[in-house]
Amino acid sequence: MKPVLLLATMETKSEEVGYLHNRLETFGVPVEIIDVSLGSSGENWSTPKKLNQMQEVAGQVSSSLNKNLLERACVVVGLGGGTGGEIILQILRDLPFDFPKILITTLPFDPREAVSDNSIILIPTLTDIEGLNSSLRNVLNNTANMLAGLVTNDGSHNETSKSIGLTTLGITQDSSRKITCLLRKAGHETTSFHANGYGGAAFTRFAKAGSFYGVIDMTIHEITRIQVAGAHVDMPDRFTATGDLPRIVLPGGLNLIGLGEIDLVPVKYLDRPHYQHSGYFTHVKMSPEEMELACHALSVALNQSTGYTSVIIPMGGFSSEDCLGGIIEDKELRNIAADCLQQKAKAYEVIKIDSHINDDDTAALAVNSLLSSL
């Protein structure tokens, strides 16, 4: 049985690591401990020195693990608070994105960006990792139970087959479901990604890993998050990573800016047509100038395509509330998008249809166009 690799700063977490180690041994799970301590021996370092040492330790451990990871371990687990958690997280992100990884942490950071394009299981401790107590022991006990199951998995049910990549949001979900159904009937599997900035980062990571043989990028809402406003992660190749594949692009969500809770939305946006998509998200209509900016950036990316790329523009609306009587209905924005994308097209074609993005006709055209190019 391959061991569990357990990463921790042994200078400060030896008691907690020892407890988890012992619990795993009761399940017959071998453990190899890897110390990621900075080696400060309690000295208070200057910030630059500390940050440099954190980078150095993370880089050294990452390099060592990546040389023979699959032969050496079945899962990598990290246990850390603030500094240790940050070091371990960097190491985990440097490992293959689909390799089993777990981080036991106090969650002193917003984890969305860190795990957006990497399969890392987060186990919050709720309490700080500063000495054992009943709550922390319970967390470590539960972790040991999980790890025992992972270790006994022989991998026989794991799959590595390629699929068709699909991007979606709630505002385009009707169409994405129709597309998925049509592709399944034709014998193709889809892998969908939530186009909210974090999902786009994962979509890009999968593309770079060669996980797709075709793409229907029907929800390109992230271009507005990148170019105009909204929370998103760094993903400069979101619209170029699939450029060598047969690809169908639709303007799903191109007509709106995705912002947070309505109480946190800047006043300047509340003067525009807007609505609450949910308690966490507010959708604000784009301005004509913003639409031109987003479409220009999109055309630059699409013109780098080397594979077949077709942009289908449903002139009946780009999202669920961009429709007849919808809260952010705007024909002018659709015309601006269509004109801009058509005028700048060099490495892609543009097809305009009268349907709404969530109509049956749109889904059928997108699927037939992709299948004919495979």
XYZ file of C-alpha atoms in Angstrom:
374
model
C 0.000 0.000 0.000
C 1.344 3.400 -0.951
C 1.690 5.843 1.931
C -0.144 9.057 2.605
C 2.208 12.025 2.315
C 1.502 14.357 5.227
C 2.769 17.937 4.850
C 3.032 20.182 7.898
C 5.236 22.707 9.665
C 6.625 20.376 12.311
C 8.137 23.321 14.192
C 4.622 24.346 15.236
C 2.210 21.460 14.477
C 3.996 18.349 15.725
C 1.337 17.466 18.297
C -1.524 17.657 15.814
C 0.454 15.792 13.136
C 1.321 13.094 15.657
C -2.333 12.581 16.502
C -3.382 12.247 12.842
C -0.423 9.963 12.194
C -1.481 7.666 15.022
C -5.108 7.606 13.897
C -4.062 6.606 10.384
C -1.851 3.855 11.728
C -4.862 2.318 13.496
C -6.405 1.878 10.026
C -3.204 0.313 8.744
C -2.478 3.340 6.566
C 1.256 4.073 6.125
C 2.271 7.711 6.552
C 5.300 9.663 5.391
C 5.684 13.054 7.061
C 7.236 15.906 5.074
C 8.298 18.924 7.113
C 7.609 22.274 5.423
C 8.837 24.407 8.326
C 10.683 27.613 7.522
C 13.503 26.859 9.936
C 13.249 30.144 11.781
C 13.731 28.509 15.213
C 11.303 31.049 16.664
C 13.127 34.075 15.270
C 10.942 36.915 13.995
C 12.013 37.420 10.407
C 11.373 40.484 8.284
C 8.481 40.138 5.859
C 10.676 39.882 2.715
C 12.832 37.199 4.310
C 9.811 35.229 5.454
C 8.076 35.412 2.084
C 11.245 34.394 0.248
C 11.730 31.412 2.536
C 8.088 30.382 2.086
C 8.563 30.415 -1.689
C 11.812 28.491 -1.436
C 10.394 25.761 0.795
C 7.291 25.376 -1.359
C 9.370 25.201 -4.530
C 11.764 22.593 -3.143
C 9.006 20.322 -1.862
C 6.949 20.687 -5.062
C 9.929 19.779 -7.206
C 10.698 16.742 -5.062
C 7.109 15.475 -5.050
C 6.516 15.904 -8.767
C 9.488 13.731 -9.699
C 7.889 10.460 -8.628
C 4.536 11.315 -7.066
C 2.412 8.595 -8.627
C 4.868 5.881 -7.631
C 5.411 7.342 -4.185
C 1.956 8.130 -2.790
C -1.783 7.635 -3.174
C -2.818 10.975 -1.660
C -1.157 14.134 -0.348
C -2.502 15.762 2.818
C -1.523 19.084 4.323
C -2.231 20.410 7.796
C -1.608 24.087 8.409
C -2.823 27.396 9.734
C -1.900 30.761 8.237
C 1.728 30.516 7.094
C 1.853 26.722 6.923
C -1.458 26.563 5.095
C -0.216 29.026 2.485
C 2.990 27.049 1.896
C 1.100 23.771 1.635
C -1.533 25.230 -0.659
C 1.141 26.356 -3.101
C 2.641 22.861 -3.056
C -0.736 21.214 -3.644
C -1.492 23.565 -6.538
C 1.804 22.605 -8.172
C 0.835 18.913 -8.194
C -1.237 17.335 -11.008
C -4.672 18.988 -10.823
C -6.606 15.695 -10.620
C -4.332 13.945 -8.094
C -6.048 13.416 -4.687
C -5.129 16.294 -2.376
C -6.506 17.395 1.000
C -5.824 20.522 3.025
C -6.812 20.631 6.693
C -6.852 24.309 7.540
C -8.284 27.110 9.621
C -9.270 28.760 6.297
C -7.604 32.128 6.936
C -8.165 33.053 3.274
C -10.859 33.061 0.595
C -10.332 29.598 -0.943
C -12.210 30.084 -4.209
C -9.308 31.310 -6.302
C -6.898 28.793 -4.808
C -9.044 25.761 -5.651
C -10.800 27.070 -8.764
C -8.670 25.065 -11.194
C -7.345 22.318 -8.958
C -8.952 19.365 -7.218
C -8.176 20.116 -3.567
C -10.474 18.945 -0.791
C -10.682 21.539 1.975
C -11.396 20.423 5.536
C -12.042 23.436 7.803
C -10.955 22.967 11.399
C -13.111 25.875 12.660
C -10.787 26.151 15.662
C -7.197 27.258 15.250
C -4.541 24.553 15.018
C -2.841 25.512 18.251
C -2.960 22.470 20.485
C -5.289 19.493 20.554
C -8.833 19.782 21.876
C -12.011 17.773 21.405
C -13.140 19.760 18.354
C -9.806 19.434 16.560
C -9.535 15.741 17.460
C -12.955 15.178 15.891
C -11.820 16.895 12.685
C -8.648 14.804 12.556
C -10.608 11.621 13.294
C -12.971 12.350 10.423
C -10.017 13.086 8.155
C -8.422 9.762 9.050
C -11.667 7.979 8.153
C -11.747 9.737 4.777
C -8.124 8.924 4.064
C -8.622 5.266 4.907
C -11.239 5.128 2.158
C -9.044 6.950 -0.353
C -6.093 4.693 0.311
C -8.122 1.531 -0.247
C -9.405 2.817 -3.611
C -7.604 0.847 -6.287
C -8.383 3.401 -8.970
C -10.311 0.881 -11.066
C -13.265 3.263 -11.419
C -11.197 6.307 -12.378
C -11.670 7.571 -15.934
C -9.463 9.602 -18.250
C -11.606 9.838 -21.398
C -12.037 13.128 -23.256
C -15.341 14.966 -23.606
C -16.920 18.069 -25.104
C -16.355 21.138 -22.918
C -19.411 23.269 -22.194
C -19.754 26.564 -20.288
C -22.982 27.545 -18.571
C -24.708 29.658 -15.919
C -28.200 29.696 -14.471
C -29.115 32.373 -17.029
C -28.274 29.990 -19.903
C -29.003 26.702 -18.173
C -32.060 25.851 -20.277
C -29.929 25.819 -23.390
C -27.004 23.996 -21.810
C -29.330 21.190 -20.730
C -30.745 20.937 -24.248
C -27.232 20.875 -25.694
C -26.140 18.179 -23.256
C -29.190 16.080 -24.101
C -28.636 16.393 -27.852
C -24.951 15.525 -27.567
C -25.699 12.508 -25.402
C -28.183 11.237 -27.976
C -25.395 11.574 -30.539
C -23.058 9.550 -28.326
C -21.001 12.385 -26.852
C -20.330 13.213 -23.194
C -20.138 16.806 -21.956
C -18.238 18.359 -19.088
C -19.832 21.633 -17.955
C -18.204 24.581 -16.189
C -19.867 27.435 -14.326
C -18.766 30.588 -16.162
C -18.421 32.769 -13.062
C -14.682 33.413 -13.162
C -13.733 30.435 -11.034
C -15.367 27.926 -13.355
C -13.614 29.533 -16.290
C -10.260 28.960 -14.632
C -11.097 25.267 -14.283
C -12.337 25.139 -17.886
C -9.008 26.575 -19.018
C -7.024 24.123 -16.897
C -8.944 21.169 -18.347
C -8.371 22.487 -21.861
C -4.639 22.769 -21.317
C -4.603 19.213 -19.987
C -6.113 17.968 -23.251
C -9.431 16.946 -21.687
C -11.613 18.108 -24.607
C -11.988 17.138 -28.252
C -14.552 19.867 -28.942
C -16.069 22.879 -27.195
C -19.379 24.724 -27.019
C -18.415 27.882 -25.153
C -21.980 29.106 -24.878
C -21.580 31.278 -21.781
C -18.768 33.770 -22.256
C -19.911 35.972 -19.373
C -16.388 35.963 -17.965
C -15.229 38.390 -20.645
C -17.360 41.049 -18.930
C -15.918 40.123 -15.542
C -12.401 40.488 -16.908
C -12.911 43.617 -18.993
C -15.535 45.516 -16.993
C -16.188 44.433 -13.403
C -16.824 41.502 -11.119
C -14.818 39.019 -9.085
C -12.685 36.667 -11.126
C -9.377 34.860 -11.020
C -6.404 35.420 -13.260
C -7.206 33.600 -16.529
C -5.530 35.397 -19.445
C -6.019 32.408 -21.754
C -9.676 31.769 -20.934
C -10.675 32.392 -24.584
C -7.527 31.120 -26.316
C -6.806 27.810 -24.546
C -9.359 25.979 -26.741
C -8.451 27.810 -29.938
C -6.996 24.712 -31.605
C -10.184 22.678 -31.132
C -13.468 22.618 -33.061
C -15.329 25.310 -31.149
C -18.770 26.908 -31.120
C -19.062 30.215 -29.252
C -22.297 31.885 -28.127
C -22.707 35.219 -26.280
C -24.290 33.784 -23.144
C -24.275 36.427 -20.391
C -22.436 38.929 -22.577
C -25.137 41.509 -21.865
C -24.596 41.759 -18.116
C -22.053 42.379 -15.368
C -22.072 39.822 -12.572
C -21.677 41.552 -9.199
C -22.110 40.432 -5.605
C -24.778 40.901 -2.959
C -27.000 43.854 -3.803
C -26.055 45.733 -0.623
C -22.423 45.664 -1.774
C -22.998 46.757 -5.365
C -21.535 50.235 -6.094
C -24.242 52.880 -6.391
C -23.219 53.764 -9.957
C -24.425 50.354 -11.125
C -27.753 50.513 -9.318
C -28.830 53.374 -11.578
C -28.968 50.860 -14.433
C -31.494 48.070 -14.994
C -30.497 45.248 -12.647
C -31.890 42.321 -10.692
C -30.910 39.852 -7.997
C -30.055 36.526 -9.562
C -29.817 35.132 -6.019
C -29.011 36.410 -2.560
C -25.325 36.355 -3.433
C -25.328 37.746 -6.971
C -26.691 40.838 -8.720
C -26.822 41.166 -12.502
C -26.437 44.642 -13.991
C -27.030 45.493 -17.646
C -23.975 46.395 -19.695
C -23.640 49.825 -21.282
C -23.066 50.179 -25.052
C -19.471 51.302 -24.419
C -18.798 48.300 -22.196
C -20.287 45.947 -24.781
C -17.942 47.319 -27.440
C -14.976 46.906 -25.097
C -15.873 43.306 -24.242
C -16.539 42.321 -27.860
C -13.282 43.851 -29.031
C -11.339 41.849 -26.427
C -13.248 38.699 -27.349
C -12.570 39.138 -31.064
C -8.848 39.553 -30.411
C -8.832 36.237 -28.559
C -10.972 34.394 -31.110
C -8.814 35.625 -33.977
C -5.984 33.551 -32.537
C -7.927 30.380 -33.330
C -6.231 27.671 -35.359
C -9.160 25.257 -35.214
C -12.662 25.671 -36.616
C -14.444 28.434 -34.666
C -18.002 29.558 -35.251
C -19.753 32.331 -33.310
C -23.520 31.898 -33.207
C -25.362 35.082 -32.201
C -28.989 34.561 -31.087
C -30.542 37.954 -31.755
C -33.559 37.094 -29.590
C -31.501 37.522 -26.415
C -28.270 36.560 -24.672
C -29.600 35.496 -21.240
C -32.782 34.594 -19.380
C -33.673 38.235 -18.576
C -32.596 39.539 -21.985
C -35.846 38.622 -23.642
C -39.190 40.194 -24.517
C -40.289 41.943 -21.316
C -37.090 40.890 -19.478
C -35.524 43.095 -16.827
C -32.370 43.762 -18.860
C -33.782 43.341 -22.361
C -31.794 45.400 -24.846
C -31.810 44.881 -28.618
C -29.244 47.635 -29.085
C -26.643 45.718 -27.094
C -27.229 42.617 -29.194
C -26.769 44.628 -32.386
C -23.559 46.172 -31.064
C -22.208 42.711 -30.222
C -23.185 41.251 -33.583
C -21.733 44.152 -35.575
C -18.477 44.270 -33.613
C -17.836 40.517 -33.742
C -18.735 40.339 -37.414
C -16.584 43.294 -38.446
C -13.505 42.010 -36.616
C -13.803 38.339 -37.633
C -10.658 36.925 -39.237
C -10.155 33.437 -37.819
C -13.803 32.693 -37.046
C -17.186 32.862 -38.741
C -20.313 34.585 -37.430
C -23.836 33.186 -37.783
C -26.806 35.340 -36.714
C -30.129 33.694 -35.882
C -33.433 35.130 -34.710
C -33.823 32.768 -31.747
C -33.150 33.386 -28.054
C -30.089 31.692 -26.564
C -32.292 29.338 -24.528
C -34.473 28.298 -27.497
C -34.479 24.813 -28.988
C -33.304 26.167 -32.359
C -30.184 27.692 -30.812
C -29.210 24.487 -29.043
C -29.788 22.423 -32.186
C -27.709 24.757 -34.364
C -24.844 24.798 -31.856
C -24.762 20.994 -31.629
C -25.106 20.378 -35.370
C -22.400 22.962 -36.136
C -19.976 21.323 -33.719
C -20.686 17.762 -34.813
C -20.180 18.671 -38.461
C -16.716 20.000 -37.617
C -15.474 17.021 -35.580
